[in-house]
Amino acid sequence: MARITFDQLIPLYRHTVFNAAKTGGRLHIADHSILETLNFINTDDDAFRDSGIRIESDADKLVLGGNVDLEISTPRTGLGLLARDVDGVIAAAAHRIREPSHYYVISENFAYNDTTVPDSIFRYRLVLRLVRSLSEAAAFVDPHHAEATFLGRGRLRIPVVFKVADIGSVTAATVDELEDFVFEKIHKDQKTAILSSNVIELCRNQPENDRFRFLVAHLRELVLKTQDGYKLFASEFSYEKIKTKTEEAISDYTNKIHKTFHDIQNQVMGVPVATVIVATQLKLAKECAVEFWANLAVSVGATLFVVLLTIAVVNQLMTLSSIAGDLLRQREKLTKEYATVAEQFLPLYSGLKKRINIHRVILWGILIVCWVGVGMTWFIYHRLTTPELSACLHS
């Protein structure tokens, strides 16, 4: 024959008005399932022993709508747990590590599978989540004796001892933060090591059996201190990586900036040569002779040279603008993603920006000088060359 289950007992508990000692009470037989369960207990020895329920009323009282007196004790251990209150649930060490699979709390009229959760159960489950998070940082957790051992700057044993009255300060937000911190895969080993060290530091001076209660009372402090410790670690971890990447980027941008001038260096070096040519080759020309055509060729050649140089310089100025825009984006990204160490690298970007501005000034200076030279060339041309071009073309 099938054995009685804990789920069959829950309706009996719900419809019983328990006495002050919670050792029994009067049950109202509200429906057929309750009546069937009572008859099962009354006629089957295994069900009687497993349920822990003794029916004290006469058998003729077992009718739908009737009331019977019961003596109720804890059911068989493997069946489930009947507790007077939440403190009764956590009286067992194992239940301070993990929630029992089947249980009923008389004071809260709560069964393990109820969807509406009273505050005491909610906080009990929060503490179990807290214990799971702390277990990630512990070197060893004994689930049978509810003890966690932490290793770090020393060794500390923390018995998980608490009552409902001790966990009123626990909030879901704080437990959520600790879970997010501990169970995130990035730098998990370093995070649990930081948490372990902070637990030891926080609780080492407390009596052994008070350590967990003290930790719960100062949980917010523990979480904040652990997060700050990780931020420091992350900054130190990221520093060398950021430093290397930034230095490589700075070197690359420096080469690009240098290249903007190097690419037109030969043309720029030709400016003095062109100046000498203009200064020495322009002759006095009063007729449409060789001197006239030589002066025209020199002037046109100098102008064409400056036009081509202008095109090259404008192209390099556009390249500098592109580099400057890219630098600004890189700087903003560094400031946003690595705010804790960004200040140490910003001067490098400022130095590059200054160098870009200097190159711009130089390039604009070259253009101005060259076009002034073109103007002077044509001025000298007109001073030395008497015939008009149109006259010489028709001569």
CSV table of C-alpha atoms in Angstrom, one decimal, residues 129-353:
chain,number,residue,atom,x,y,z
A,129,ARG,CA,21.3,33.1,-0.1
A,130,LEU,CA,23.8,35.0,2.0
A,131,VAL,CA,25.2,31.8,3.3
A,132,ARG,CA,25.5,30.4,-0.3
A,133,SER,CA,27.4,33.6,-1.3
A,134,LEU,CA,29.7,33.4,1.7
A,135,SER,CA,30.3,29.7,1.0
A,136,GLU,CA,31.9,30.6,-2.3
A,137,ALA,CA,34.6,32.5,-0.4
A,138,ALA,CA,35.0,29.9,2.4
A,139,ALA,CA,37.7,27.3,2.2
A,140,PHE,CA,35.4,24.7,3.6
A,141,VAL,CA,31.7,24.5,4.7
A,142,ASP,CA,30.4,21.7,6.9
A,143,PRO,CA,26.7,21.4,6.0
A,144,HIS,CA,25.9,19.0,8.9
A,145,HIS,CA,27.3,21.3,11.6
A,146,ALA,CA,26.6,24.5,9.8
A,147,GLU,CA,30.2,25.8,10.0
A,148,ALA,CA,32.3,27.8,7.5
A,149,THR,CA,36.1,28.1,7.6
A,150,PHE,CA,37.7,31.1,5.9
A,151,LEU,CA,41.4,31.4,5.0
A,152,GLY,CA,43.1,34.6,4.2
A,153,ARG,CA,45.1,36.7,6.6
A,154,GLY,CA,44.8,33.9,9.1
A,155,ARG,CA,42.2,31.2,9.6
A,156,LEU,CA,38.7,31.8,11.0
A,157,ARG,CA,35.8,29.4,11.8
A,158,ILE,CA,32.3,30.8,11.7
A,159,PRO,CA,29.4,28.7,13.0
A,160,VAL,CA,26.3,29.7,11.1
A,161,VAL,CA,24.2,30.4,14.3
A,162,PHE,CA,21.2,32.7,14.2
A,163,LYS,CA,17.6,33.2,15.0
A,164,VAL,CA,14.8,35.1,13.3
A,165,ALA,CA,15.3,38.0,15.7
A,166,ASP,CA,18.9,38.4,14.4
A,167,ILE,CA,18.1,38.7,10.7
A,168,GLY,CA,15.7,41.7,10.6
A,169,SER,CA,18.4,44.0,9.2
A,170,VAL,CA,19.1,41.8,6.1
A,171,THR,CA,17.8,43.4,2.9
A,172,ALA,CA,17.3,41.9,-0.5
A,173,ALA,CA,19.3,44.7,-2.2
A,174,THR,CA,22.4,44.0,-0.2
A,175,VAL,CA,22.2,40.2,-0.7
A,176,ASP,CA,21.6,40.8,-4.4
A,177,GLU,CA,24.8,42.9,-4.6
A,178,LEU,CA,26.8,40.2,-2.8
A,179,GLU,CA,25.5,37.5,-5.1
A,180,ASP,CA,26.2,39.6,-8.2
A,181,PHE,CA,29.7,40.2,-6.9
A,182,VAL,CA,30.6,36.6,-5.9
A,183,PHE,CA,29.0,34.7,-8.8
A,184,GLU,CA,30.2,36.8,-11.6
A,185,LYS,CA,32.8,34.8,-13.5
A,186,ILE,CA,35.2,37.7,-14.2
A,187,HIS,CA,38.1,37.6,-11.6
A,188,LYS,CA,36.0,35.2,-9.5
A,189,ASP,CA,39.1,33.8,-7.6
A,190,GLN,CA,40.3,37.3,-6.7
A,191,LYS,CA,36.8,38.4,-5.6
A,192,THR,CA,36.3,35.4,-3.3
A,193,ALA,CA,39.8,36.0,-1.8
A,194,ILE,CA,39.0,39.6,-1.1
A,195,LEU,CA,35.6,38.6,0.5
A,196,SER,CA,37.3,36.0,2.6
A,197,SER,CA,39.9,38.4,3.9
A,198,ASN,CA,37.2,41.0,4.7
A,199,VAL,CA,35.1,38.4,6.6
A,200,ILE,CA,38.1,37.4,8.7
A,201,GLU,CA,39.0,41.0,9.4
A,202,LEU,CA,35.4,41.9,10.3
A,203,CYS,CA,34.7,38.9,12.6
A,204,ARG,CA,38.1,37.9,14.1
A,205,ASN,CA,37.6,39.7,17.4
A,206,GLN,CA,34.1,38.4,18.0
A,207,PRO,CA,33.2,35.3,20.1
A,208,GLU,CA,33.0,32.3,17.9
A,209,ASN,CA,29.2,31.7,18.3
A,210,ASP,CA,28.5,35.4,17.8
A,211,ARG,CA,30.4,35.8,14.6
A,212,PHE,CA,27.7,35.1,12.1
A,213,ARG,CA,25.2,37.3,13.9
A,214,PHE,CA,27.8,40.1,13.9
A,215,LEU,CA,28.4,39.6,10.2
A,216,VAL,CA,24.7,39.8,9.4
A,217,ALA,CA,24.4,43.0,11.4
A,218,HIS,CA,27.3,44.5,9.5
A,219,LEU,CA,26.5,43.0,6.1
A,220,ARG,CA,26.3,46.3,4.3
A,221,GLU,CA,29.7,47.3,5.6
A,222,LEU,CA,31.1,44.0,4.5
A,223,VAL,CA,29.7,44.4,1.0
A,224,LEU,CA,30.9,48.0,0.5
A,225,LYS,CA,34.4,47.1,1.8
A,226,THR,CA,34.6,44.1,-0.5
A,227,GLN,CA,33.5,46.1,-3.5
A,228,ASP,CA,36.1,48.8,-2.7
A,229,GLY,CA,38.8,46.2,-2.4
A,230,TYR,CA,37.9,44.8,-5.8
A,231,LYS,CA,37.9,48.2,-7.4
A,232,LEU,CA,41.4,48.7,-6.1
A,233,PHE,CA,42.4,45.3,-7.5
A,234,ALA,CA,40.8,46.0,-10.8
A,235,SER,CA,42.5,49.4,-11.1
A,236,GLU,CA,45.9,47.8,-10.4
A,237,PHE,CA,45.1,44.9,-12.7
A,238,SER,CA,44.0,47.2,-15.5
A,239,TYR,CA,46.8,49.8,-15.1
A,240,GLU,CA,49.5,47.8,-16.9
A,241,LYS,CA,47.1,46.8,-19.6
A,242,ILE,CA,45.8,50.3,-20.1
A,243,LYS,CA,49.4,51.7,-19.9
A,244,THR,CA,50.6,49.4,-22.6
A,245,LYS,CA,47.7,50.0,-24.9
A,246,THR,CA,47.8,53.8,-24.4
A,247,GLU,CA,51.6,54.0,-25.0
A,248,GLU,CA,51.2,51.9,-28.2
A,249,ALA,CA,48.4,54.2,-29.3
A,250,ILE,CA,50.4,57.4,-28.5
A,251,SER,CA,53.4,56.0,-30.4
A,252,ASP,CA,51.1,55.2,-33.4
A,253,TYR,CA,49.5,58.7,-33.4
A,254,THR,CA,53.0,60.3,-33.0
A,255,ASN,CA,54.2,58.5,-36.1
A,256,LYS,CA,51.1,59.5,-38.0
A,257,ILE,CA,51.5,63.2,-37.0
A,258,HIS,CA,55.2,63.1,-37.9
A,259,LYS,CA,54.3,61.5,-41.3
A,260,THR,CA,52.0,64.4,-42.2
A,261,PHE,CA,55.1,66.6,-42.4
A,262,HIS,CA,57.5,63.9,-43.6
A,263,ASP,CA,55.4,63.2,-46.7
A,264,ILE,CA,55.7,66.8,-48.0
A,265,GLN,CA,59.2,67.3,-46.7
A,266,ASN,CA,60.8,67.2,-50.2
A,267,GLN,CA,58.4,69.7,-51.6
A,268,VAL,CA,58.9,72.0,-48.6
A,269,MET,CA,62.7,71.7,-49.0
A,270,GLY,CA,62.2,72.8,-52.6
A,271,VAL,CA,60.9,76.2,-51.5
A,272,PRO,CA,64.3,77.7,-50.8
A,273,VAL,CA,65.5,76.3,-54.1
A,274,ALA,CA,62.6,77.8,-56.0
A,275,THR,CA,63.2,81.1,-54.2
A,276,VAL,CA,66.8,81.1,-55.4
A,277,ILE,CA,65.7,80.3,-58.9
A,278,VAL,CA,63.2,83.1,-59.0
A,279,ALA,CA,65.6,85.5,-57.5
A,280,THR,CA,68.4,84.7,-60.0
A,281,GLN,CA,66.5,83.9,-63.2
A,282,LEU,CA,64.2,86.9,-63.6
A,283,LYS,CA,65.9,89.3,-66.0
A,284,LEU,CA,65.1,92.8,-67.4
A,285,ALA,CA,63.0,92.2,-70.5
A,286,LYS,CA,62.0,95.2,-72.7
A,287,GLU,CA,61.2,93.1,-75.8
A,288,CYS,CA,59.5,89.8,-76.7
A,289,ALA,CA,62.9,88.1,-76.7
A,290,VAL,CA,64.4,85.2,-74.7
A,291,GLU,CA,64.3,87.2,-71.4
A,292,PHE,CA,60.6,87.7,-71.7
A,293,TRP,CA,59.8,84.0,-72.2
A,294,ALA,CA,62.3,83.0,-69.4
A,295,ASN,CA,60.7,85.4,-66.9
A,296,LEU,CA,57.2,84.0,-67.8
A,297,ALA,CA,58.4,80.4,-67.5
A,298,VAL,CA,60.0,81.0,-64.2
A,299,SER,CA,56.9,82.8,-62.8
A,300,VAL,CA,54.5,80.2,-64.0
A,301,GLY,CA,56.7,77.4,-62.8
A,302,ALA,CA,56.9,78.9,-59.3
A,303,THR,CA,53.2,79.4,-59.2
A,304,LEU,CA,52.5,75.8,-60.4
A,305,PHE,CA,54.9,74.6,-57.7
A,306,VAL,CA,53.1,76.4,-55.0
A,307,VAL,CA,49.7,75.2,-56.2
A,308,LEU,CA,50.8,71.6,-56.0
A,309,LEU,CA,52.4,72.2,-52.6
A,310,THR,CA,49.2,73.8,-51.5
A,311,ILE,CA,47.2,70.7,-52.5
A,312,ALA,CA,49.7,68.5,-50.6
A,313,VAL,CA,49.6,70.7,-47.5
A,314,VAL,CA,45.7,70.9,-47.5
A,315,ASN,CA,45.7,67.1,-47.7
A,316,GLN,CA,48.0,66.9,-44.7
A,317,LEU,CA,45.9,69.4,-42.8
A,318,MET,CA,42.8,67.2,-43.4
A,319,THR,CA,44.8,64.2,-42.1
A,320,LEU,CA,45.7,66.1,-39.0
A,321,SER,CA,42.0,66.9,-38.4
A,322,SER,CA,41.2,63.2,-38.7
A,323,ILE,CA,43.9,62.2,-36.3
A,324,ALA,CA,42.7,64.9,-33.9
A,325,GLY,CA,39.1,63.6,-34.0
A,326,ASP,CA,40.3,60.0,-33.4
A,327,LEU,CA,42.4,61.2,-30.5
A,328,LEU,CA,39.3,62.9,-29.0
A,329,ARG,CA,37.3,59.7,-29.3
A,330,GLN,CA,40.1,57.7,-27.7
A,331,ARG,CA,40.4,60.1,-24.8
A,332,GLU,CA,36.6,60.1,-24.1
A,333,LYS,CA,36.6,56.3,-24.2
A,334,LEU,CA,39.5,56.2,-21.7
A,335,THR,CA,37.8,58.6,-19.4
A,336,LYS,CA,34.5,56.7,-19.5
A,337,GLU,CA,35.7,53.1,-19.2
A,338,TYR,CA,38.8,53.6,-17.0
A,339,ALA,CA,37.9,56.6,-14.9
A,340,THR,CA,40.0,55.5,-11.9
A,341,VAL,CA,43.3,55.6,-13.8
A,342,ALA,CA,42.4,57.9,-16.7
A,343,GLU,CA,43.9,61.0,-15.2
A,344,GLN,CA,47.4,59.4,-15.3
A,345,PHE,CA,47.2,59.1,-19.1
A,346,LEU,CA,45.4,62.2,-20.2
A,347,PRO,CA,48.6,64.4,-20.3
A,348,LEU,CA,49.8,62.1,-23.1
A,349,TYR,CA,46.8,62.9,-25.2
A,350,SER,CA,47.1,66.6,-24.3
A,351,GLY,CA,50.7,66.5,-25.6
A,352,LEU,CA,49.6,65.0,-28.9
A,353,LYS,CA,46.9,67.6,-29.3
